[in-house]
Amino acid sequence: MPLTEARFFGAGDVRLLTAEPASPGPAEVAIAPLAVGVCGTDSHIVAGSFAAAPQVVLGHEVCGRIIEVGPAVDGLAVGDLVTVEPHDYCTRCTYCRLGQEHLCDDKRGYGVKLDGGMTERMVVPARIAYRLPDRTPPWIGALTEPLACCLHGMDRLDPRSGLPILIFGAGPAGAMMVALARARGLAPVVVLDPRDDRRAAALRMGADAAFDPASLDEATALTDGLGFPHVVDAVGAGRVLESAIAVSSRGGRVLVFGVARPDDEARVRPHDIFARELTLVGAVINPYTHHRAVRLLPTLGLDRLRPAFYGLHQLPEALAAQRAGTADKVFIAPHGIAAARG
Ligand SMILES: [Zn+2]
Ligand SMILES: [Zn+2]
């Protein structure tokens, strides 16, 4: 039976097409995606501001059930609930050979360069399908990928428990960062976001305090005026980085985690970095963190987030909802909303 899939044809041009289902080859599995997270990257691809392969099937935050297993697959069976680690690396460039595959010269993301999960059926190498506990709600399972990215960010920030953290931005990633910061024993966990609903989401996820960015002084007061030893930019903007550096304590560590526009700039004083001995780190995607994200997933209370679900045919509405931030997290449900909720 033909299946439906959402393919990207160019800026503003996403089409629902029908296709014949492909069978899994050796060491591959076919998955019925049940919940596929919609993230800023998807919106940027569709807007034409993030490079993607022409005619690619979108969707890189995927949770689904295995519906067919190819030859030579061990440890996975039809019916298993899985999450996909959506990257493929060249394995031959200098970075790959240094164990830094996520910095690969020819990194290819599923849903960006390779066909992703916004389809009724997705075929992937079995090695990138990670089994989840069967009772996991699929929409929570689809959060494994962004959680794995947050985990890499936390690894890079390398915070010390018992000290404060300030997180700029309480979108889906910022809200997950709050849960992770809580789990790492950081205190207080403080969030800045201009939106009431996002501040409320941050508090639900365990933040001790959430302020409008205009009230930065109130946030800093929670550190006895010293500033924050850990600061996360989960927005991705030059002006946020400027504020993040300004609000750091001496010896502070600043994580650049949000995806800024490539041409965005920040004014940084080298003397500041020197005299206050600051550390600036970036974090991109999820190297070797997907396995750990699967382990952490049931412990973080991610069901406190409020999801919104859309069918494959409602992708434009789902992208608009993602951009508007009207739900804590937006999902495509290729096999219906009941199957995505679990
Ligand atoms: Zn994403
Ligand atoms: Zn490589």
Coordinates of C-alpha atoms and ligand atoms in Angstrom, one line a residue:
M1 CA 0.0 0.0 0.0
P2 CA 1.4 3.4 -0.9
L3 CA 2.5 5.6 2.1
T4 CA 2.4 9.3 2.7
E5 CA 5.5 11.4 3.4
A6 CA 6.3 15.1 3.8
R7 CA 9.1 16.2 1.4
F8 CA 10.9 19.5 1.3
F9 CA 11.2 20.9 -2.2
G10 CA 12.6 24.4 -1.5
A11 CA 12.0 27.5 0.6
G12 CA 8.3 27.5 1.5
D13 CA 7.6 24.4 -0.6
V14 CA 6.8 21.2 1.4
R15 CA 4.7 18.6 -0.3
L16 CA 2.8 15.6 0.8
L17 CA 3.5 12.8 -1.6
T18 CA 2.7 9.2 -1.8
A19 CA 5.4 6.6 -2.4
E20 CA 5.8 2.8 -2.5
P21 CA 7.2 1.5 0.8
A22 CA 10.9 0.5 0.7
S23 CA 12.0 -2.7 2.3
P24 CA 14.9 -2.7 4.8
G25 CA 18.2 -4.0 3.5
P26 CA 20.8 -5.8 5.4
A27 CA 21.3 -4.4 8.9
E28 CA 18.4 -2.0 8.4
V29 CA 15.0 -1.8 10.0
A30 CA 11.7 -0.2 8.9
I31 CA 10.0 2.0 11.5
A32 CA 6.4 3.4 11.7
P33 CA 7.1 6.8 13.1
L34 CA 4.5 7.5 15.8
A35 CA 5.7 10.9 17.1
V36 CA 8.1 13.3 15.3
G37 CA 9.2 16.5 17.1
V38 CA 9.0 19.7 15.1
C39 CA 12.0 22.0 16.0
G40 CA 13.5 25.3 15.0
T41 CA 15.7 23.5 12.5
D42 CA 12.6 22.2 10.6
S43 CA 11.2 25.8 10.5
H44 CA 14.6 27.1 9.3
I45 CA 14.8 24.5 6.6
V46 CA 11.3 25.3 5.3
A47 CA 12.1 29.0 5.5
G48 CA 15.2 28.4 3.4
S49 CA 17.6 29.5 6.1
F50 CA 19.1 26.1 6.9
A51 CA 20.6 24.0 4.1
A52 CA 18.8 20.8 3.4
A53 CA 18.9 18.3 0.6
P54 CA 16.3 18.9 -2.1
Q55 CA 13.3 16.5 -1.8
V56 CA 14.3 15.2 1.6
V57 CA 11.7 13.8 4.0
L58 CA 11.8 16.2 7.0
G59 CA 11.9 15.2 10.7
H60 CA 14.9 14.3 12.9
E61 CA 13.3 13.8 16.3
V62 CA 11.7 10.4 15.8
C63 CA 10.1 7.7 17.9
G64 CA 8.3 4.8 16.3
R65 CA 7.7 1.1 16.3
I66 CA 9.7 -1.4 14.2
I67 CA 7.4 -2.9 11.5
E68 CA 10.0 -4.8 9.5
V69 CA 13.5 -6.1 10.2
G70 CA 16.1 -6.6 7.4
P71 CA 18.6 -9.4 7.2
A72 CA 21.5 -9.5 9.8
V73 CA 19.8 -7.4 12.5
D74 CA 20.6 -8.4 16.1
G75 CA 18.8 -7.2 19.2
L76 CA 15.8 -5.5 17.5
A77 CA 12.4 -7.1 16.6
V78 CA 9.1 -6.2 15.0
G79 CA 7.0 -4.3 17.6
D80 CA 10.0 -2.7 19.4
L81 CA 9.5 0.9 20.3
V82 CA 12.7 2.8 19.2
T83 CA 14.1 6.3 19.0
V84 CA 16.5 7.2 16.1
E85 CA 19.9 8.9 16.5
P86 CA 19.6 10.8 13.3
H87 CA 23.1 11.2 12.0
D88 CA 25.4 9.6 9.6
Y89 CA 29.2 10.3 9.5
C90 CA 31.8 9.8 6.8
T91 CA 34.1 7.8 9.2
R92 CA 37.2 8.9 7.2
C93 CA 37.8 12.6 7.8
T94 CA 40.2 13.8 10.5
Y95 CA 37.4 14.6 12.9
C96 CA 35.8 11.1 12.5
R97 CA 39.2 9.6 13.1
L98 CA 39.7 11.6 16.3
G99 CA 36.4 10.4 17.7
Q100 CA 34.7 13.7 17.0
E101 CA 32.2 12.4 14.4
H102 CA 29.7 15.2 15.2
L103 CA 32.3 17.7 13.7
C104 CA 32.6 15.5 10.6
D105 CA 33.4 17.2 7.3
D106 CA 30.5 15.3 5.7
K107 CA 27.9 14.9 8.5
R108 CA 24.5 14.0 7.2
G109 CA 21.4 14.3 9.3
Y110 CA 18.3 12.3 8.8
G111 CA 15.5 14.8 8.1
V112 CA 18.1 17.3 6.7
K113 CA 20.3 15.5 4.2
L114 CA 18.8 12.0 4.5
D115 CA 15.1 11.1 4.6
G116 CA 13.7 11.6 8.0
G117 CA 10.6 10.7 10.1
M118 CA 7.7 12.8 8.7
T119 CA 6.4 9.8 6.9
E120 CA 4.3 6.7 7.6
R121 CA 7.4 4.5 7.2
M122 CA 11.1 5.2 7.7
V123 CA 14.0 2.8 6.9
V124 CA 17.2 3.3 8.9
P125 CA 20.4 1.4 9.8
A126 CA 19.5 -0.7 12.8
R127 CA 22.6 0.7 14.7
I128 CA 20.9 4.1 15.0
A129 CA 17.6 2.7 16.3
Y130 CA 17.7 2.7 20.2
R131 CA 15.1 0.6 22.0
L132 CA 12.9 2.4 24.5
P133 CA 10.9 0.8 27.4
D134 CA 7.7 -0.3 25.8
R135 CA 5.4 1.9 28.0
T136 CA 7.2 5.1 26.9
P137 CA 4.7 7.5 25.4
P138 CA 6.0 8.0 21.8
W139 CA 6.0 11.8 22.1
I140 CA 8.3 11.5 25.2
G141 CA 10.4 9.0 23.2
A142 CA 10.8 11.6 20.4
L143 CA 12.3 14.0 23.0
T144 CA 15.4 11.7 23.2
E145 CA 17.1 13.5 20.4
P146 CA 16.8 17.0 21.7
L147 CA 17.6 15.7 25.2
A148 CA 20.7 14.1 23.9
C149 CA 21.7 17.5 22.5
C150 CA 21.0 19.1 25.9
L151 CA 23.1 16.4 27.5
H152 CA 26.1 17.2 25.3
G153 CA 25.6 20.8 26.1
M154 CA 25.6 20.0 29.8
D155 CA 28.8 17.9 29.3
R156 CA 30.5 20.8 27.6
L157 CA 29.4 23.2 30.4
D158 CA 30.6 20.7 33.0
P159 CA 28.9 22.4 35.9
R160 CA 29.6 21.9 39.6
S161 CA 26.6 20.9 41.7
G162 CA 25.5 23.2 44.5
L163 CA 26.1 26.3 42.5
P164 CA 23.6 28.5 40.5
I165 CA 22.8 28.3 36.8
L166 CA 21.1 30.9 34.6
I167 CA 19.4 29.7 31.4
F168 CA 18.4 32.2 28.8
G169 CA 15.3 30.9 26.9
A170 CA 12.7 28.5 28.1
G171 CA 11.6 27.0 24.7
P172 CA 11.7 23.2 24.4
A173 CA 15.5 23.0 24.7
G174 CA 15.6 25.5 27.6
A175 CA 12.9 23.6 29.5
M176 CA 14.8 20.4 29.1
M177 CA 18.0 22.1 30.2
V178 CA 16.1 23.1 33.4
A179 CA 15.3 19.5 34.1
L180 CA 18.9 18.4 33.5
A181 CA 20.3 21.3 35.6
R182 CA 18.0 20.1 38.4
A183 CA 19.2 16.5 38.0
R184 CA 22.8 17.7 38.1
G185 CA 22.2 19.3 41.5
L186 CA 22.6 22.9 40.4
A187 CA 20.9 25.5 42.6
P188 CA 19.2 27.8 42.2
V189 CA 18.1 27.1 38.6
V190 CA 17.1 30.5 37.2
V191 CA 15.5 31.1 33.8
L192 CA 15.0 34.2 31.7
D193 CA 12.3 34.4 29.1
P194 CA 10.1 37.2 27.9
R195 CA 7.0 34.9 27.6
D196 CA 4.7 34.2 30.6
D197 CA 3.8 30.7 29.2
R198 CA 7.4 29.7 28.8
R199 CA 8.4 31.0 32.3
A200 CA 5.5 28.9 33.6
A201 CA 6.9 25.8 31.7
A202 CA 10.3 26.4 33.2
L203 CA 8.8 26.5 36.7
R204 CA 6.9 23.3 36.0
M205 CA 10.1 21.7 34.9
G206 CA 11.7 22.6 38.2
A207 CA 13.2 26.0 37.8
D208 CA 13.5 27.9 41.2
A209 CA 12.8 31.2 39.6
A210 CA 11.9 32.6 36.2
F211 CA 12.1 36.2 35.1
D212 CA 11.5 38.5 32.2
P213 CA 14.9 39.4 30.7
A214 CA 14.2 43.0 31.7
S215 CA 14.5 41.8 35.3
L216 CA 18.0 40.5 35.0
D217 CA 19.0 42.4 38.2
E218 CA 16.4 40.4 40.2
A219 CA 17.9 37.2 38.8
T220 CA 21.5 38.3 39.7
A221 CA 20.3 39.2 43.2
L222 CA 19.8 35.5 43.8
T223 CA 23.6 35.0 43.6
D224 CA 24.3 37.7 46.2
G225 CA 25.3 39.9 43.3
L226 CA 28.2 37.7 42.3
G227 CA 26.7 36.6 39.0
F228 CA 26.3 33.1 37.7
P229 CA 29.1 30.6 37.5
H230 CA 27.1 28.7 34.8
V231 CA 25.2 30.5 32.1
V232 CA 23.4 28.8 29.1
D233 CA 22.3 30.7 26.0
A234 CA 19.4 28.5 24.9
V235 CA 18.1 31.2 22.5
G236 CA 20.9 31.7 20.0
A237 CA 21.5 35.4 19.6
G238 CA 24.5 37.8 19.8
R239 CA 22.7 40.0 22.3
V240 CA 22.0 37.0 24.5
L241 CA 25.7 36.1 24.5
E242 CA 26.5 39.6 25.5
S243 CA 24.1 39.4 28.4
A244 CA 25.3 35.9 29.3
I245 CA 28.9 37.2 29.6
A246 CA 27.9 40.3 31.5
V247 CA 26.0 38.2 34.1
S248 CA 28.7 35.6 34.6
S249 CA 30.5 35.5 37.9
R250 CA 34.4 35.4 38.0
G251 CA 35.5 32.0 36.7
G252 CA 32.1 31.6 35.0
R253 CA 31.4 29.2 32.2
V254 CA 29.1 30.2 29.3
L255 CA 27.5 27.6 27.0
V256 CA 26.4 28.7 23.5
F257 CA 23.7 26.2 22.8
G258 CA 20.9 28.0 20.9
V259 CA 21.3 28.2 17.1
A260 CA 22.0 31.8 16.2
R261 CA 21.7 33.2 12.7
P262 CA 25.0 32.6 10.9
D263 CA 25.6 36.3 10.4
D264 CA 24.6 37.4 14.0
E265 CA 27.4 39.1 16.0
A266 CA 28.2 39.8 19.6
R267 CA 30.5 42.5 21.1
V268 CA 32.9 40.8 23.5
R269 CA 35.7 42.5 25.5
P270 CA 38.8 40.3 25.6
H271 CA 39.7 42.0 28.9
D272 CA 36.5 40.6 30.4
I273 CA 37.3 37.1 29.4
F274 CA 40.9 37.5 30.7
A275 CA 40.3 39.4 34.0
R276 CA 37.2 37.4 35.0
E277 CA 38.7 34.2 33.7
L278 CA 35.6 33.2 31.8
T279 CA 35.2 30.1 29.7
L280 CA 33.0 30.1 26.5
V281 CA 32.0 26.7 25.1
G282 CA 29.8 25.7 22.2
A283 CA 27.9 22.5 21.8
V284 CA 26.5 21.0 18.6
I285 CA 24.3 18.0 18.2
N286 CA 24.6 14.8 20.3
P287 CA 27.9 12.8 20.1
Y288 CA 27.6 9.6 22.1
T289 CA 24.8 11.0 24.2
H290 CA 21.8 9.3 22.7
H291 CA 22.3 6.2 24.7
R292 CA 22.6 8.2 27.9
A293 CA 19.5 10.3 26.9
V294 CA 17.5 7.0 26.6
R295 CA 18.6 6.1 30.1
L296 CA 17.7 9.5 31.6
L297 CA 14.5 10.0 29.7
P298 CA 12.1 8.3 32.3
T299 CA 13.8 10.1 35.2
L300 CA 13.3 13.8 34.2
G301 CA 9.6 14.3 34.4
L302 CA 9.3 15.4 30.8
D303 CA 5.6 14.7 30.9
R304 CA 5.3 18.0 32.6
L305 CA 5.8 19.6 29.1
R306 CA 2.5 20.3 27.3
P307 CA 2.6 18.9 23.8
A308 CA 0.5 19.7 20.7
F309 CA 0.0 17.1 17.9
Y310 CA -0.6 17.6 14.2
G311 CA -1.2 15.1 11.4
L312 CA 1.2 14.8 8.5
H313 CA -1.2 16.8 6.3
Q314 CA -1.1 19.6 8.9
L315 CA 2.6 20.2 8.7
P316 CA 2.2 23.9 7.8
E317 CA 0.0 24.5 10.9
A318 CA 2.6 22.5 13.0
L319 CA 5.4 24.7 11.7
A320 CA 3.4 27.8 12.5
A321 CA 2.7 26.5 16.0
Q322 CA 6.5 25.8 16.4
R323 CA 7.4 29.3 15.4
A324 CA 4.6 30.8 17.6
G325 CA 5.7 28.7 20.5
T326 CA 2.0 28.2 21.5
A327 CA 2.7 24.7 22.9
D328 CA 5.8 23.6 25.0
K329 CA 6.6 21.2 22.1
V330 CA 5.0 20.5 18.7
F331 CA 4.8 17.0 17.2
I332 CA 3.8 15.4 13.9
A333 CA 1.7 12.3 14.5
P334 CA 2.1 10.2 11.2
H335 CA -0.2 7.5 12.5
G336 CA -2.7 9.6 14.5
I337 CA -2.7 11.5 17.7
A338 CA -3.7 8.6 19.9
A339 CA -0.7 6.6 18.7
A340 CA 1.6 9.6 19.4
R341 CA 0.3 10.2 22.9
G342 CA 0.6 6.5 23.8
Ligands
ZN1 ZN 15.6 19.2 16.6
ZN2 ZN 33.9 12.5 8.9

